[in-house]
């Protein structure tokens, strides 16, 4: 069974684990979707992440991650823009995941418009970055990918 809905903060249940699939529009710029794959929560972000919506996007991601989640995969395949606020969001998320002994992987395809931001900042040396969501979902241990930046 698959559930899909769009909700605001007041109408949402307790995250990715509460439903197999969940959508939320956090602003006109971004849409967040999440789904649970066993102990892995996959979050896809569509659109743009910038200083106008980074806090809302982070809140949506954190709601999606349940206590039973071992790994969070944030898929930026459909993210068209990511500024410094978006990069800071990912760093904060990585710190929070590590504090909870959970693993964060970020999907950034080689041909993605946001890939350059990862290359320029060296963010891939701090966060596990892979090119395909299938690779992140199939990983069984934490660690950095072999993707070339």
CSV table of C-alpha atoms in Angstrom, one decimal:
chain,number,residue,atom,x,y,z
A,1,UNK,CA,0.0,0.0,0.0
A,2,UNK,CA,1.3,3.5,-0.9
A,3,UNK,CA,0.1,6.7,0.6
A,4,UNK,CA,0.6,10.1,-1.1
A,5,UNK,CA,-0.6,13.4,0.2
A,6,UNK,CA,0.3,17.1,0.4
A,7,UNK,CA,0.2,18.5,3.8
A,8,UNK,CA,1.1,21.5,5.9
A,9,UNK,CA,2.8,21.4,9.3
A,10,UNK,CA,-0.5,21.0,11.2
A,11,UNK,CA,-1.9,18.2,9.1
A,12,UNK,CA,1.1,15.9,8.8
A,13,UNK,CA,1.7,12.7,10.8
A,14,UNK,CA,5.0,11.7,12.3
A,15,UNK,CA,7.3,11.4,9.3
A,16,UNK,CA,8.6,9.0,6.8
A,17,UNK,CA,8.0,5.9,8.9
A,18,UNK,CA,4.4,6.8,9.4
A,19,UNK,CA,3.7,6.4,5.7
A,20,UNK,CA,5.4,4.7,2.8
A,21,UNK,CA,5.3,7.9,0.7
A,22,UNK,CA,4.7,11.4,1.7
A,23,UNK,CA,4.8,14.8,-0.1
A,24,UNK,CA,5.0,18.3,1.2
A,25,UNK,CA,5.3,21.6,-0.5
A,26,UNK,CA,7.5,23.8,1.7
A,27,UNK,CA,7.4,26.8,-0.6
A,28,UNK,CA,6.8,27.7,-4.2
A,29,UNK,CA,10.5,26.9,-4.8
A,30,UNK,CA,10.8,23.4,-3.3
A,31,UNK,CA,8.9,20.2,-2.9
A,32,UNK,CA,10.0,17.5,-0.5
A,33,UNK,CA,9.0,13.8,-0.9
A,34,UNK,CA,10.0,11.0,1.4
A,35,UNK,CA,9.6,7.3,1.5
A,36,UNK,CA,10.8,4.5,3.8
A,37,UNK,CA,12.8,1.5,2.5
A,38,UNK,CA,13.3,-0.6,5.6
A,39,UNK,CA,15.5,1.3,7.9
A,40,UNK,CA,16.5,3.8,5.2
A,41,UNK,CA,14.5,7.0,4.6
A,42,UNK,CA,14.8,8.4,1.1
A,43,UNK,CA,14.0,12.1,0.8
A,44,UNK,CA,13.8,13.7,-2.6
A,45,UNK,CA,14.0,17.5,-3.0
A,46,UNK,CA,12.5,19.1,-6.2
A,47,UNK,CA,13.2,22.7,-7.1
A,48,UNK,CA,15.4,25.2,-5.3
A,49,UNK,CA,17.0,25.4,-1.9
A,50,UNK,CA,18.1,28.9,-0.9
A,51,UNK,CA,18.0,31.2,2.2
A,52,UNK,CA,14.2,31.8,1.7
A,53,UNK,CA,13.3,28.2,2.3
A,54,UNK,CA,16.2,26.4,3.8
A,55,UNK,CA,14.7,26.2,7.3
A,56,UNK,CA,11.4,24.9,6.0
A,57,UNK,CA,13.2,22.2,3.9
A,58,UNK,CA,15.3,21.2,6.9
A,59,UNK,CA,12.2,20.9,9.1
A,60,UNK,CA,10.5,18.7,6.5
A,61,UNK,CA,13.5,16.4,6.3
A,62,UNK,CA,13.8,16.1,10.1
A,63,UNK,CA,10.1,15.2,10.3
A,64,UNK,CA,10.6,12.5,7.8
A,65,UNK,CA,13.4,10.8,9.7
A,66,UNK,CA,12.0,8.4,12.3
A,67,UNK,CA,13.8,6.9,15.3
A,68,UNK,CA,14.0,3.6,13.5
A,69,UNK,CA,15.9,5.2,10.6
A,70,UNK,CA,19.5,4.0,10.3
A,71,UNK,CA,20.3,5.9,7.1
A,72,UNK,CA,18.9,9.0,5.5
A,73,UNK,CA,19.4,9.5,1.8
A,74,UNK,CA,18.8,13.0,0.5
A,75,UNK,CA,18.3,12.9,-3.2
A,76,UNK,CA,19.2,16.2,-5.0
A,77,UNK,CA,18.7,14.7,-8.5
A,78,UNK,CA,15.8,17.1,-9.1
A,79,UNK,CA,17.2,20.1,-7.2
A,80,UNK,CA,17.9,22.8,-9.7
A,81,UNK,CA,19.5,25.4,-7.4
A,82,UNK,CA,21.4,25.2,-4.1
A,83,UNK,CA,23.0,28.3,-2.5
A,84,UNK,CA,25.2,28.6,0.6
A,85,UNK,CA,22.2,28.3,2.8
A,86,UNK,CA,21.4,24.9,1.2
A,87,UNK,CA,24.9,23.7,1.7
A,88,UNK,CA,24.8,24.9,5.4
A,89,UNK,CA,21.5,23.0,5.7
A,90,UNK,CA,23.2,19.8,4.6
A,91,UNK,CA,26.1,20.3,7.1
A,92,UNK,CA,23.6,20.9,10.0
A,93,UNK,CA,21.7,17.8,8.9
A,94,UNK,CA,24.9,15.8,8.9
A,95,UNK,CA,25.8,16.9,12.4
A,96,UNK,CA,22.4,16.1,13.7
A,97,UNK,CA,22.4,12.7,12.1
A,98,UNK,CA,25.8,11.9,13.5
A,99,UNK,CA,24.7,12.9,17.0
A,100,UNK,CA,21.8,10.4,16.7
A,101,UNK,CA,24.2,7.7,15.3
A,102,UNK,CA,22.4,7.8,12.0
A,103,UNK,CA,24.1,8.0,8.6
A,104,UNK,CA,23.5,10.6,5.9
A,105,UNK,CA,24.1,10.1,2.2
A,106,UNK,CA,23.4,12.8,-0.4
A,107,UNK,CA,22.7,11.9,-4.0
A,108,UNK,CA,24.1,14.5,-6.5
A,109,UNK,CA,24.3,13.3,-10.1
A,110,UNK,CA,27.5,14.1,-12.0
A,111,UNK,CA,25.4,16.2,-14.5
A,112,UNK,CA,23.4,18.0,-11.8
A,113,UNK,CA,23.4,21.8,-11.7
A,114,UNK,CA,24.2,21.7,-8.0
A,115,UNK,CA,27.2,19.4,-8.4
A,116,UNK,CA,29.6,22.3,-8.9
A,117,UNK,CA,28.7,23.7,-5.4
A,118,UNK,CA,29.9,20.3,-3.9
A,119,UNK,CA,33.1,20.5,-6.0
A,120,UNK,CA,33.9,24.1,-5.0
A,121,UNK,CA,33.3,23.7,-1.3
A,122,UNK,CA,34.7,20.2,-0.7
A,123,UNK,CA,31.5,19.2,0.9
A,124,UNK,CA,31.9,15.6,-0.3
A,125,UNK,CA,34.9,15.2,2.0
A,126,UNK,CA,32.5,15.7,5.0
A,127,UNK,CA,29.3,14.2,3.7
A,128,UNK,CA,28.8,10.8,1.9
A,129,UNK,CA,28.0,11.9,-1.7
A,130,UNK,CA,26.9,9.4,-4.4
A,131,UNK,CA,25.8,9.9,-8.0
A,132,UNK,CA,22.7,7.7,-8.0
A,133,UNK,CA,20.0,7.0,-5.3
A,134,UNK,CA,20.3,3.3,-6.1
A,135,UNK,CA,23.9,3.4,-4.9
A,136,UNK,CA,23.0,5.1,-1.6
A,137,UNK,CA,20.1,2.7,-1.0
A,138,UNK,CA,22.2,-0.3,-1.5
A,139,UNK,CA,25.1,0.8,0.8
A,140,UNK,CA,25.3,-1.4,3.9
A,141,UNK,CA,27.9,0.5,5.8
A,142,UNK,CA,28.6,4.2,6.4
A,143,UNK,CA,31.5,5.8,4.6
A,144,UNK,CA,32.4,8.1,1.8
A,145,UNK,CA,31.7,7.1,-1.7
A,146,UNK,CA,34.2,6.4,-4.5
A,147,UNK,CA,32.5,9.1,-6.7
A,148,UNK,CA,35.1,11.3,-8.3
A,149,UNK,CA,34.5,15.0,-7.6
